[in-house]
Amino acid sequence: MSTAPKTCPISIPELCTSKNSENVPTRLRSARLRSEYRSLATQMMSSTPKNEAFDHGSSPTGKFGRHFAVALGKRTPTSASTTSTPHVIALVGLPARGKTYISKKLSRYLNWIGVDTKVYNLGDYRRKLSHYNSHEIFDNKNEAGLRLRSKICEDSVQDAINWLETEGGEVAVIDATNTTISRRKFLYEKIVIEKGFKLFFVESICDDEKIINANIRTVKISSPDYVHFSEDQVVEDFRKRIKHYECIYETIDEEMEPNLSFMKIFNAGEKVLVHKHEGHIQSRVVYYLMNIKITPRTIYLTRHGESNHNVMRKIGGDAILTENGVNYSIQIGKYINSLNIENLSVWTSWMRRTIQTAKHINGTHERWKTLNELDVGICDGMTYEEIMEHYPNDFRARDEDKYRYRYPRGESYEDLV
């Protein structure tokens, strides 16, 4: 169990144009790249003839440098590289608890890290089969509504299973309420017992009326269910929908359902409880959702103020602010402080210029090495004119592909991703 404070961060990153050398980087921040590096090195060593000289990348023309540059271009992993067993993530919770938001954000994150993920939203299934008139379809005394919702659940789960089995999917996210023990038992038997897949429940619990009201008024009024409803009608109808679910709601209980793997998120991240999570995928899900915020926030991004190196057109280094830079730090401090933001968190790099820029902002200050400027390697402290003179090939390579360009003995943007 852990708690996480609600914060509104201001980030002052080190922004710098990046470059790409064919040299093997001396420092790789990405664990994924380090894995590729080790794997590629093993393959190349095993495939190199014994009588052939092997250059480990100290020279831009070395064979390892060329092969490594090719490997970096292959960013999409195969299924076997991420998970051997298909996963289903099933949301749990009353309406207006952020389940759809969590589903979409989680899917986007998993796909971004290379895990093929798809969301199955039961509301979309319902709208294909039936026109929404009122909350009464969610009344448990409404037998026709019960049959419809049971069919929707069965259809969505079967579609998810088919996708995982036949189309190479890795993680299916079931975006539904799943508020009863019997419904979760159905999912467990269908997914775990019958198919041998892994199942992980994510329950969103919220009793903070401010969060619930904000969710209804900012999200539900734009729902396809309420196209012809006024805002007041939306709030009234949705409140009644919630009441129907509250009558049958059974929160996940480790004593009643000891076989389930799950996590509970309380009041949009105020507290998190995790039970029996297993494997790489579920660990990534837990870590991500522990840090996600489902309530609206504002994030302010700013460059550091003008530094001495900026004036001299030099890159890298740990220069301090000029007089103009100091004035900027004072003005941005006045502006942010005038907003009176509660629980303000200010993030900077470890560079003096960013710390000085944030000096006058009231709030909790945190320093992150991940916000440091790109490591420019042997070009540290040089101007672009000096780089063009001493390393013309590198200068041209940077202009051609800033994303993949790596400074000699430094970093590229791709390394950080």
Short mmCIF file of C-alpha atoms in Angstrom, two decimals:
data_model
loop_
_atom_site.label_atom_id
_atom_site.label_comp_id
_atom_site.label_asym_id
_atom_site.label_seq_id
_atom_site.Cartn_x
_atom_site.Cartn_y
_atom_site.Cartn_z
CA MET A 1 0.00 0.00 0.00
CA SER A 2 1.35 3.39 -0.86
CA THR A 3 0.23 6.96 -1.05
CA ALA A 4 1.01 9.62 -3.59
CA PRO A 5 0.58 13.38 -3.10
CA LYS A 6 -1.45 15.39 -5.57
CA THR A 7 0.92 17.73 -7.32
CA CYS A 8 0.94 20.21 -10.16
CA PRO A 9 4.46 20.10 -11.56
CA ILE A 10 6.43 22.79 -13.29
CA SER A 11 9.21 21.28 -15.32
CA ILE A 12 12.30 23.20 -16.36
CA PRO A 13 14.09 20.75 -18.64
CA GLU A 14 17.39 21.02 -20.39
CA LEU A 15 16.47 21.32 -24.05
CA CYS A 16 19.20 20.88 -26.60
CA THR A 17 19.40 19.87 -30.23
CA SER A 18 20.85 16.38 -30.52
CA LYS A 19 23.11 14.50 -32.88
CA ASN A 20 24.01 11.04 -34.04
CA SER A 21 27.42 9.43 -34.26
CA GLU A 22 27.92 5.85 -35.28
CA ASN A 23 29.99 5.27 -32.16
CA VAL A 24 28.58 3.03 -29.49
CA PRO A 25 27.38 5.39 -26.71
CA THR A 26 29.38 5.43 -23.51
CA ARG A 27 26.21 5.97 -21.50
CA LEU A 28 22.77 4.55 -22.32
CA ARG A 29 19.91 5.65 -20.07
CA SER A 30 17.34 3.39 -21.75
CA ALA A 31 17.15 -0.11 -20.26
CA ARG A 32 15.66 -1.29 -23.50
CA LEU A 33 18.62 -0.02 -25.49
CA ARG A 34 21.04 -1.61 -23.07
CA SER A 35 19.24 -4.90 -23.63
CA GLU A 36 19.50 -4.46 -27.41
CA TYR A 37 23.18 -3.60 -27.01
CA ARG A 38 23.94 -6.76 -25.05
CA SER A 39 21.86 -8.96 -27.35
CA LEU A 40 23.42 -7.53 -30.48
CA ALA A 41 26.94 -7.82 -29.09
CA THR A 42 26.37 -11.50 -28.29
CA GLN A 43 25.01 -12.21 -31.77
CA MET A 44 27.83 -10.41 -33.52
CA MET A 45 30.55 -12.04 -31.46
CA SER A 46 29.12 -15.48 -32.18
CA SER A 47 28.83 -14.80 -35.92
CA THR A 48 32.24 -13.19 -36.47
CA PRO A 49 34.95 -15.41 -38.01
CA LYS A 50 37.82 -16.06 -35.63
CA ASN A 51 40.42 -14.68 -38.01
CA GLU A 52 38.50 -11.43 -38.62
CA ALA A 53 39.41 -8.28 -36.70
CA PHE A 54 36.49 -7.02 -34.62
CA ASP A 55 36.14 -3.30 -33.91
CA HIS A 56 34.06 -2.59 -30.80
CA GLY A 57 33.06 0.86 -31.94
CA SER A 58 35.91 3.13 -30.96
CA SER A 59 35.91 4.36 -34.54
CA PRO A 60 32.92 5.66 -36.55
CA THR A 61 33.87 3.20 -39.27
CA GLY A 62 34.03 0.19 -36.95
CA LYS A 63 31.75 -2.73 -37.81
CA PHE A 64 30.04 -2.64 -34.45
CA GLY A 65 29.15 1.00 -34.96
CA ARG A 66 27.50 0.25 -38.30
CA HIS A 67 25.54 -2.73 -37.01
CA PHE A 68 24.46 -0.91 -33.87
CA ALA A 69 23.12 2.00 -35.91
CA VAL A 70 20.97 -0.45 -37.86
CA ALA A 71 19.73 -2.11 -34.68
CA LEU A 72 18.58 1.21 -33.26
CA GLY A 73 16.20 1.59 -36.17
CA LYS A 74 14.31 -1.56 -35.18
CA ARG A 75 12.24 -0.25 -32.31
CA THR A 76 9.18 -2.53 -32.56
CA PRO A 77 9.51 -5.74 -30.50
CA THR A 78 7.93 -9.05 -31.33
CA SER A 79 5.35 -10.65 -29.04
CA ALA A 80 7.95 -12.99 -27.63
CA SER A 81 10.09 -10.07 -26.53
CA THR A 82 7.43 -8.62 -24.22
CA THR A 83 5.07 -11.31 -22.97
CA SER A 84 4.59 -14.99 -23.76
CA THR A 85 1.17 -15.25 -22.09
CA PRO A 86 -1.72 -13.02 -23.21
CA HIS A 87 -3.04 -10.68 -20.54
CA VAL A 88 -6.48 -9.26 -19.83
CA ILE A 89 -6.79 -6.13 -17.69
CA ALA A 90 -10.36 -5.74 -16.38
CA LEU A 91 -11.52 -2.45 -14.89
CA VAL A 92 -13.79 -2.43 -11.82
CA GLY A 93 -15.78 0.40 -10.29
CA LEU A 94 -18.90 2.53 -10.21
CA PRO A 95 -19.64 4.94 -13.07
CA ALA A 96 -17.79 8.29 -13.07
CA ARG A 97 -14.71 6.82 -11.39
CA GLY A 98 -12.32 7.34 -14.30
CA LYS A 99 -12.31 3.77 -15.66
CA THR A 100 -12.45 4.79 -19.32
CA TYR A 101 -9.75 7.39 -18.78
CA ILE A 102 -7.53 4.79 -17.09
CA SER A 103 -8.19 2.29 -19.89
CA LYS A 104 -7.22 4.71 -22.64
CA LYS A 105 -4.14 6.00 -20.86
CA LEU A 106 -2.99 2.48 -19.99
CA SER A 107 -3.50 1.28 -23.57
CA ARG A 108 -1.59 4.23 -24.93
CA TYR A 109 1.29 3.62 -22.51
CA LEU A 110 1.55 -0.13 -23.17
CA ASN A 111 1.44 0.37 -26.94
CA TRP A 112 4.11 3.05 -26.59
CA ILE A 113 6.49 0.65 -24.84
CA GLY A 114 5.85 -1.96 -27.55
CA VAL A 115 3.10 -4.11 -26.00
CA ASP A 116 0.23 -4.62 -28.47
CA THR A 117 -2.82 -3.50 -26.48
CA LYS A 118 -6.49 -2.97 -27.33
CA VAL A 119 -9.42 -1.58 -25.30
CA TYR A 120 -12.88 -3.17 -25.31
CA ASN A 121 -15.38 -0.60 -24.04
CA LEU A 122 -18.73 -2.15 -23.14
CA GLY A 123 -20.50 1.18 -23.57
CA ASP A 124 -19.54 1.13 -27.25
CA TYR A 125 -20.94 -2.40 -27.57
CA ARG A 126 -24.20 -1.33 -25.93
CA ARG A 127 -24.66 1.66 -28.22
CA LYS A 128 -24.33 -0.59 -31.27
CA LEU A 129 -27.17 -2.80 -30.04
CA SER A 130 -29.52 -0.36 -28.36
CA HIS A 131 -30.39 3.34 -28.40
CA TYR A 132 -29.94 4.95 -25.00
CA ASN A 133 -33.12 6.45 -23.53
CA SER A 134 -32.54 6.64 -19.80
CA HIS A 135 -30.88 5.18 -16.72
CA GLU A 136 -33.55 2.45 -16.50
CA ILE A 137 -31.52 0.09 -18.69
CA PHE A 138 -29.10 -0.21 -15.75
CA ASP A 139 -31.81 -1.07 -13.22
CA ASN A 140 -31.30 -4.67 -12.04
CA LYS A 141 -35.07 -5.11 -11.99
CA ASN A 142 -35.09 -4.48 -15.74
CA GLU A 143 -34.81 -8.03 -17.12
CA ALA A 144 -34.40 -6.91 -20.72
CA GLY A 145 -31.59 -4.59 -19.65
CA LEU A 146 -29.93 -7.40 -17.70
CA ARG A 147 -30.02 -9.72 -20.69
CA LEU A 148 -28.61 -7.02 -22.95
CA ARG A 149 -25.74 -6.21 -20.59
CA SER A 150 -24.91 -9.90 -20.09
CA LYS A 151 -24.75 -10.40 -23.85
CA ILE A 152 -22.54 -7.33 -24.23
CA CYS A 153 -20.14 -8.66 -21.60
CA GLU A 154 -19.95 -12.09 -23.24
CA ASP A 155 -19.46 -10.61 -26.71
CA SER A 156 -16.71 -8.22 -25.63
CA VAL A 157 -14.80 -10.91 -23.74
CA GLN A 158 -15.05 -13.31 -26.67
CA ASP A 159 -13.85 -10.60 -29.07
CA ALA A 160 -10.90 -9.91 -26.77
CA ILE A 161 -10.03 -13.61 -26.60
CA ASN A 162 -10.26 -13.97 -30.39
CA TRP A 163 -7.96 -10.99 -30.85
CA LEU A 164 -5.42 -12.36 -28.38
CA GLU A 165 -5.51 -15.86 -29.90
CA THR A 166 -5.67 -15.17 -33.63
CA GLU A 167 -4.26 -11.69 -34.23
CA GLY A 168 -1.21 -11.72 -32.01
CA GLY A 169 -2.58 -9.31 -29.42
CA GLU A 170 -0.78 -9.16 -26.08
CA VAL A 171 -2.98 -7.19 -23.67
CA ALA A 172 -6.76 -6.71 -23.86
CA VAL A 173 -8.33 -4.08 -21.60
CA ILE A 174 -11.98 -4.68 -20.62
CA ASP A 175 -13.44 -1.25 -19.85
CA ALA A 176 -16.56 -2.06 -17.81
CA THR A 177 -17.96 -1.79 -14.28
CA ASN A 178 -17.52 -5.47 -13.29
CA THR A 179 -18.98 -4.55 -9.90
CA THR A 180 -20.19 -7.98 -8.73
CA ILE A 181 -18.42 -11.10 -7.55
CA SER A 182 -20.42 -13.17 -10.04
CA ARG A 183 -19.27 -11.03 -12.98
CA ARG A 184 -15.64 -11.26 -11.92
CA LYS A 185 -16.04 -15.01 -11.44
CA PHE A 186 -17.32 -15.26 -15.02
CA LEU A 187 -14.27 -13.36 -16.28
CA TYR A 188 -11.88 -15.52 -14.25
CA GLU A 189 -13.39 -18.78 -15.48
CA LYS A 190 -13.52 -17.63 -19.10
CA ILE A 191 -10.08 -16.05 -19.24
CA VAL A 192 -7.93 -17.94 -16.73
CA ILE A 193 -9.53 -21.39 -16.35
CA GLU A 194 -10.61 -21.94 -19.96
CA LYS A 195 -7.88 -20.07 -21.84
CA GLY A 196 -4.93 -20.00 -19.45
CA PHE A 197 -4.45 -16.26 -19.91
CA LYS A 198 -3.42 -13.92 -17.12
CA LEU A 199 -6.12 -11.69 -15.62
CA PHE A 200 -5.53 -8.53 -13.60
CA PHE A 201 -8.28 -6.35 -12.14
CA VAL A 202 -7.93 -2.59 -11.65
CA GLU A 203 -10.57 -1.14 -9.32
CA SER A 204 -11.11 2.61 -9.11
CA ILE A 205 -12.76 3.64 -5.84
CA CYS A 206 -13.82 7.21 -5.19
CA ASP A 207 -15.97 8.77 -2.47
CA ASP A 208 -14.78 12.33 -3.07
CA GLU A 209 -17.88 14.16 -4.32
CA LYS A 210 -15.80 16.93 -5.88
CA ILE A 211 -14.03 14.45 -8.14
CA ILE A 212 -17.26 12.63 -9.01
CA ASN A 213 -19.13 15.85 -9.84
CA ALA A 214 -16.23 17.13 -11.92
CA ASN A 215 -16.12 13.84 -13.83
CA ILE A 216 -19.85 13.92 -14.57
CA ARG A 217 -19.89 17.55 -15.69
CA THR A 218 -16.66 17.55 -17.71
CA VAL A 219 -16.84 14.07 -19.25
CA LYS A 220 -20.34 12.61 -19.22
CA ILE A 221 -22.11 15.60 -20.76
CA SER A 222 -20.16 14.91 -23.96
CA SER A 223 -20.97 11.18 -23.93
CA PRO A 224 -22.75 9.77 -27.01
CA ASP A 225 -25.50 8.63 -24.62
CA TYR A 226 -26.48 12.22 -23.91
CA VAL A 227 -26.44 13.95 -27.28
CA HIS A 228 -29.99 15.30 -26.86
CA PHE A 229 -29.84 15.93 -23.10
CA SER A 230 -29.31 19.25 -21.33
CA GLU A 231 -26.50 19.47 -18.78
CA ASP A 232 -28.92 19.28 -15.85
CA GLN A 233 -30.65 16.26 -17.41
CA VAL A 234 -27.28 14.54 -17.87
CA VAL A 235 -26.37 15.04 -14.21
CA GLU A 236 -29.77 13.82 -12.99
CA ASP A 237 -29.84 10.75 -15.23
CA PHE A 238 -26.25 9.79 -14.54
CA ARG A 239 -26.73 10.10 -10.79
CA LYS A 240 -29.60 7.62 -11.07
CA ARG A 241 -27.39 5.31 -13.13
CA ILE A 242 -24.82 5.37 -10.34
CA LYS A 243 -27.54 4.53 -7.79
CA HIS A 244 -28.48 1.39 -9.74
CA TYR A 245 -24.88 0.17 -9.59
CA GLU A 246 -24.47 1.09 -5.93
CA CYS A 247 -27.30 -1.32 -5.06
CA ILE A 248 -25.29 -4.31 -6.31
CA TYR A 249 -21.71 -3.06 -5.94
CA GLU A 250 -19.29 -5.53 -4.33
CA THR A 251 -15.75 -4.25 -4.02
CA ILE A 252 -12.96 -6.76 -4.64
CA ASP A 253 -12.15 -8.61 -1.41
CA GLU A 254 -8.95 -10.67 -1.06
CA GLU A 255 -10.71 -12.95 1.43
CA MET A 256 -13.82 -13.53 -0.69
CA GLU A 257 -11.84 -13.65 -3.96
CA PRO A 258 -8.36 -14.86 -2.92
CA ASN A 259 -7.48 -16.16 -6.38
CA LEU A 260 -7.70 -12.74 -8.04
CA SER A 261 -4.77 -10.49 -8.89
CA PHE A 262 -5.77 -6.86 -8.55
CA MET A 263 -4.96 -3.32 -7.57
CA LYS A 264 -7.23 -0.68 -6.05
CA ILE A 265 -6.85 3.04 -6.67
CA PHE A 266 -8.53 5.25 -4.07
CA ASN A 267 -9.69 8.81 -4.79
CA ALA A 268 -7.73 9.31 -7.98
CA GLY A 269 -4.39 8.13 -6.57
CA GLU A 270 -4.64 9.22 -2.94
CA LYS A 271 -3.95 5.61 -1.94
CA VAL A 272 -3.11 2.43 -3.85
CA LEU A 273 -3.45 -1.21 -2.78
CA VAL A 274 -1.93 -4.09 -4.77
CA HIS A 275 -2.67 -7.81 -4.29
CA LYS A 276 -0.91 -10.75 -5.97
CA HIS A 277 0.36 -8.99 -9.06
CA GLU A 278 2.71 -11.20 -11.07
CA GLY A 279 5.00 -10.90 -14.04
CA HIS A 280 6.51 -8.10 -16.07
CA ILE A 281 3.31 -6.77 -17.66
CA GLN A 282 1.38 -6.49 -14.41
CA SER A 283 4.37 -4.84 -12.74
CA ARG A 284 4.48 -2.23 -15.50
CA VAL A 285 0.72 -1.68 -15.16
CA VAL A 286 0.96 -1.22 -11.39
CA TYR A 287 3.88 1.18 -11.59
CA TYR A 288 2.22 3.25 -14.31
CA LEU A 289 -1.17 3.48 -12.60
CA MET A 290 0.45 4.38 -9.28
CA ASN A 291 1.75 7.50 -10.97
CA ILE A 292 -1.21 8.41 -13.18
CA LYS A 293 -3.55 11.27 -12.26
CA ILE A 294 -7.17 11.09 -13.42
CA THR A 295 -8.09 14.56 -12.19
CA PRO A 296 -7.40 17.63 -14.37
CA ARG A 297 -4.04 19.32 -13.86
CA THR A 298 -2.05 22.09 -15.46
CA ILE A 299 1.61 21.52 -16.28
CA TYR A 300 3.81 24.52 -17.05
CA LEU A 301 6.96 24.03 -19.12
CA THR A 302 9.69 26.64 -19.46
CA ARG A 303 13.20 26.92 -20.77
CA HIS A 304 15.84 28.08 -18.34
CA GLY A 305 16.75 31.75 -18.42
CA GLU A 306 19.56 33.00 -20.62
CA SER A 307 22.93 31.55 -19.55
CA ASN A 308 26.52 32.59 -20.20
CA HIS A 309 26.90 29.71 -22.64
CA ASN A 310 23.81 30.88 -24.53
CA VAL A 311 25.46 34.26 -25.06
CA MET A 312 28.69 32.61 -26.22
CA ARG A 313 26.67 30.16 -28.40
CA LYS A 314 28.25 27.18 -26.61
CA ILE A 315 26.48 23.89 -25.95
CA GLY A 316 26.65 21.71 -22.84
CA GLY A 317 28.46 22.80 -19.71
CA ASP A 318 27.00 23.98 -16.42
CA ALA A 319 26.86 27.72 -16.95
CA ILE A 320 25.08 30.19 -14.67
CA LEU A 321 22.45 32.74 -15.72
CA THR A 322 23.25 36.11 -17.21
CA GLU A 323 21.63 39.30 -15.92
CA ASN A 324 18.80 38.76 -18.41
CA GLY A 325 18.41 35.19 -17.17
CA VAL A 326 18.20 36.30 -13.54
CA ASN A 327 15.54 38.85 -14.46
CA TYR A 328 13.56 36.12 -16.22
CA SER A 329 13.71 33.93 -13.12
CA ILE A 330 12.33 36.80 -11.02
CA GLN A 331 9.48 37.49 -13.44
CA ILE A 332 8.43 33.85 -13.85
CA GLY A 333 8.51 33.50 -10.06
CA LYS A 334 6.13 36.45 -9.69
CA TYR A 335 3.78 35.04 -12.32
CA ILE A 336 3.58 31.49 -10.95
CA ASN A 337 3.26 32.67 -7.36
CA SER A 338 0.36 34.93 -8.36
CA LEU A 339 -1.61 31.85 -9.47
CA ASN A 340 -1.72 30.50 -5.89
CA ILE A 341 -1.46 26.86 -7.01
CA GLU A 342 -1.99 24.34 -4.22
CA ASN A 343 0.56 21.54 -3.73
CA LEU A 344 2.81 23.01 -6.39
CA SER A 345 5.78 20.83 -7.37
CA VAL A 346 8.69 22.39 -9.25
CA TRP A 347 10.98 20.08 -11.22
CA THR A 348 14.40 21.12 -12.49
CA SER A 349 17.48 19.38 -13.80
CA TRP A 350 20.72 19.33 -11.80
CA MET A 351 22.15 22.11 -13.96
CA ARG A 352 22.73 25.42 -12.18
CA ARG A 353 20.89 27.42 -14.85
CA THR A 354 17.62 25.56 -14.27
CA ILE A 355 17.93 25.65 -10.47
CA GLN A 356 18.53 29.41 -10.65
CA THR A 357 15.56 29.88 -12.99
CA ALA A 358 13.19 28.22 -10.50
CA LYS A 359 14.70 29.94 -7.46
CA HIS A 360 11.86 32.43 -6.91
CA ILE A 361 8.95 30.01 -7.40
CA ASN A 362 7.22 29.00 -4.17
CA GLY A 363 6.66 25.26 -3.95
CA THR A 364 8.34 21.92 -3.41
CA HIS A 365 11.50 21.76 -5.53
CA GLU A 366 12.80 18.48 -6.94
CA ARG A 367 15.90 17.90 -9.06
CA TRP A 368 15.84 15.20 -11.74
CA LYS A 369 18.90 14.01 -13.63
CA THR A 370 16.56 12.85 -16.39
CA LEU A 371 15.84 16.53 -17.10
CA ASN A 372 19.52 17.26 -17.71
CA GLU A 373 20.57 18.42 -21.13
CA LEU A 374 21.59 15.74 -23.61
CA ASP A 375 25.15 14.56 -23.07
CA VAL A 376 27.01 16.20 -25.97
CA GLY A 377 30.12 14.08 -25.43
CA ILE A 378 33.36 15.50 -26.79
CA CYS A 379 31.49 18.56 -28.11
CA ASP A 380 30.81 19.84 -24.60
CA GLY A 381 31.66 23.55 -24.36
CA MET A 382 32.00 24.00 -28.14
CA THR A 383 30.06 26.34 -30.42
CA TYR A 384 28.24 25.03 -33.49
CA GLU A 385 30.81 26.81 -35.64
CA GLU A 386 33.60 24.90 -33.87
CA ILE A 387 31.74 21.63 -34.33
CA MET A 388 31.28 22.36 -38.04
CA GLU A 389 35.00 23.07 -38.33
CA HIS A 390 36.32 20.08 -36.34
CA TYR A 391 33.58 17.52 -37.04
CA PRO A 392 31.97 18.44 -40.40
CA ASN A 393 30.55 14.95 -40.93
CA ASP A 394 28.83 15.02 -37.56
CA PHE A 395 27.48 18.49 -38.19
CA ARG A 396 25.86 17.34 -41.44
CA ALA A 397 24.52 14.15 -39.83
CA ARG A 398 22.80 16.19 -37.13
CA ASP A 399 21.02 18.36 -39.69
CA GLU A 400 19.84 15.26 -41.56
CA ASP A 401 18.37 13.44 -38.54
CA LYS A 402 18.29 15.26 -35.21
CA TYR A 403 16.27 12.50 -33.56
CA ARG A 404 18.81 9.72 -34.17
CA TYR A 405 21.99 11.76 -34.30
CA ARG A 406 24.34 10.97 -31.43
CA TYR A 407 27.20 13.22 -30.40
CA PRO A 408 30.57 11.42 -30.37
CA ARG A 409 30.70 9.72 -26.94
CA GLY A 410 27.41 11.40 -26.11
CA GLU A 411 23.68 10.80 -26.52
CA SER A 412 20.83 11.05 -29.01
CA TYR A 413 17.15 11.70 -28.45
CA GLU A 414 16.50 8.09 -29.44
CA ASP A 415 18.73 6.89 -26.60
CA LEU A 416 16.49 8.66 -24.11
CA VAL A 417 13.27 7.26 -25.56
#
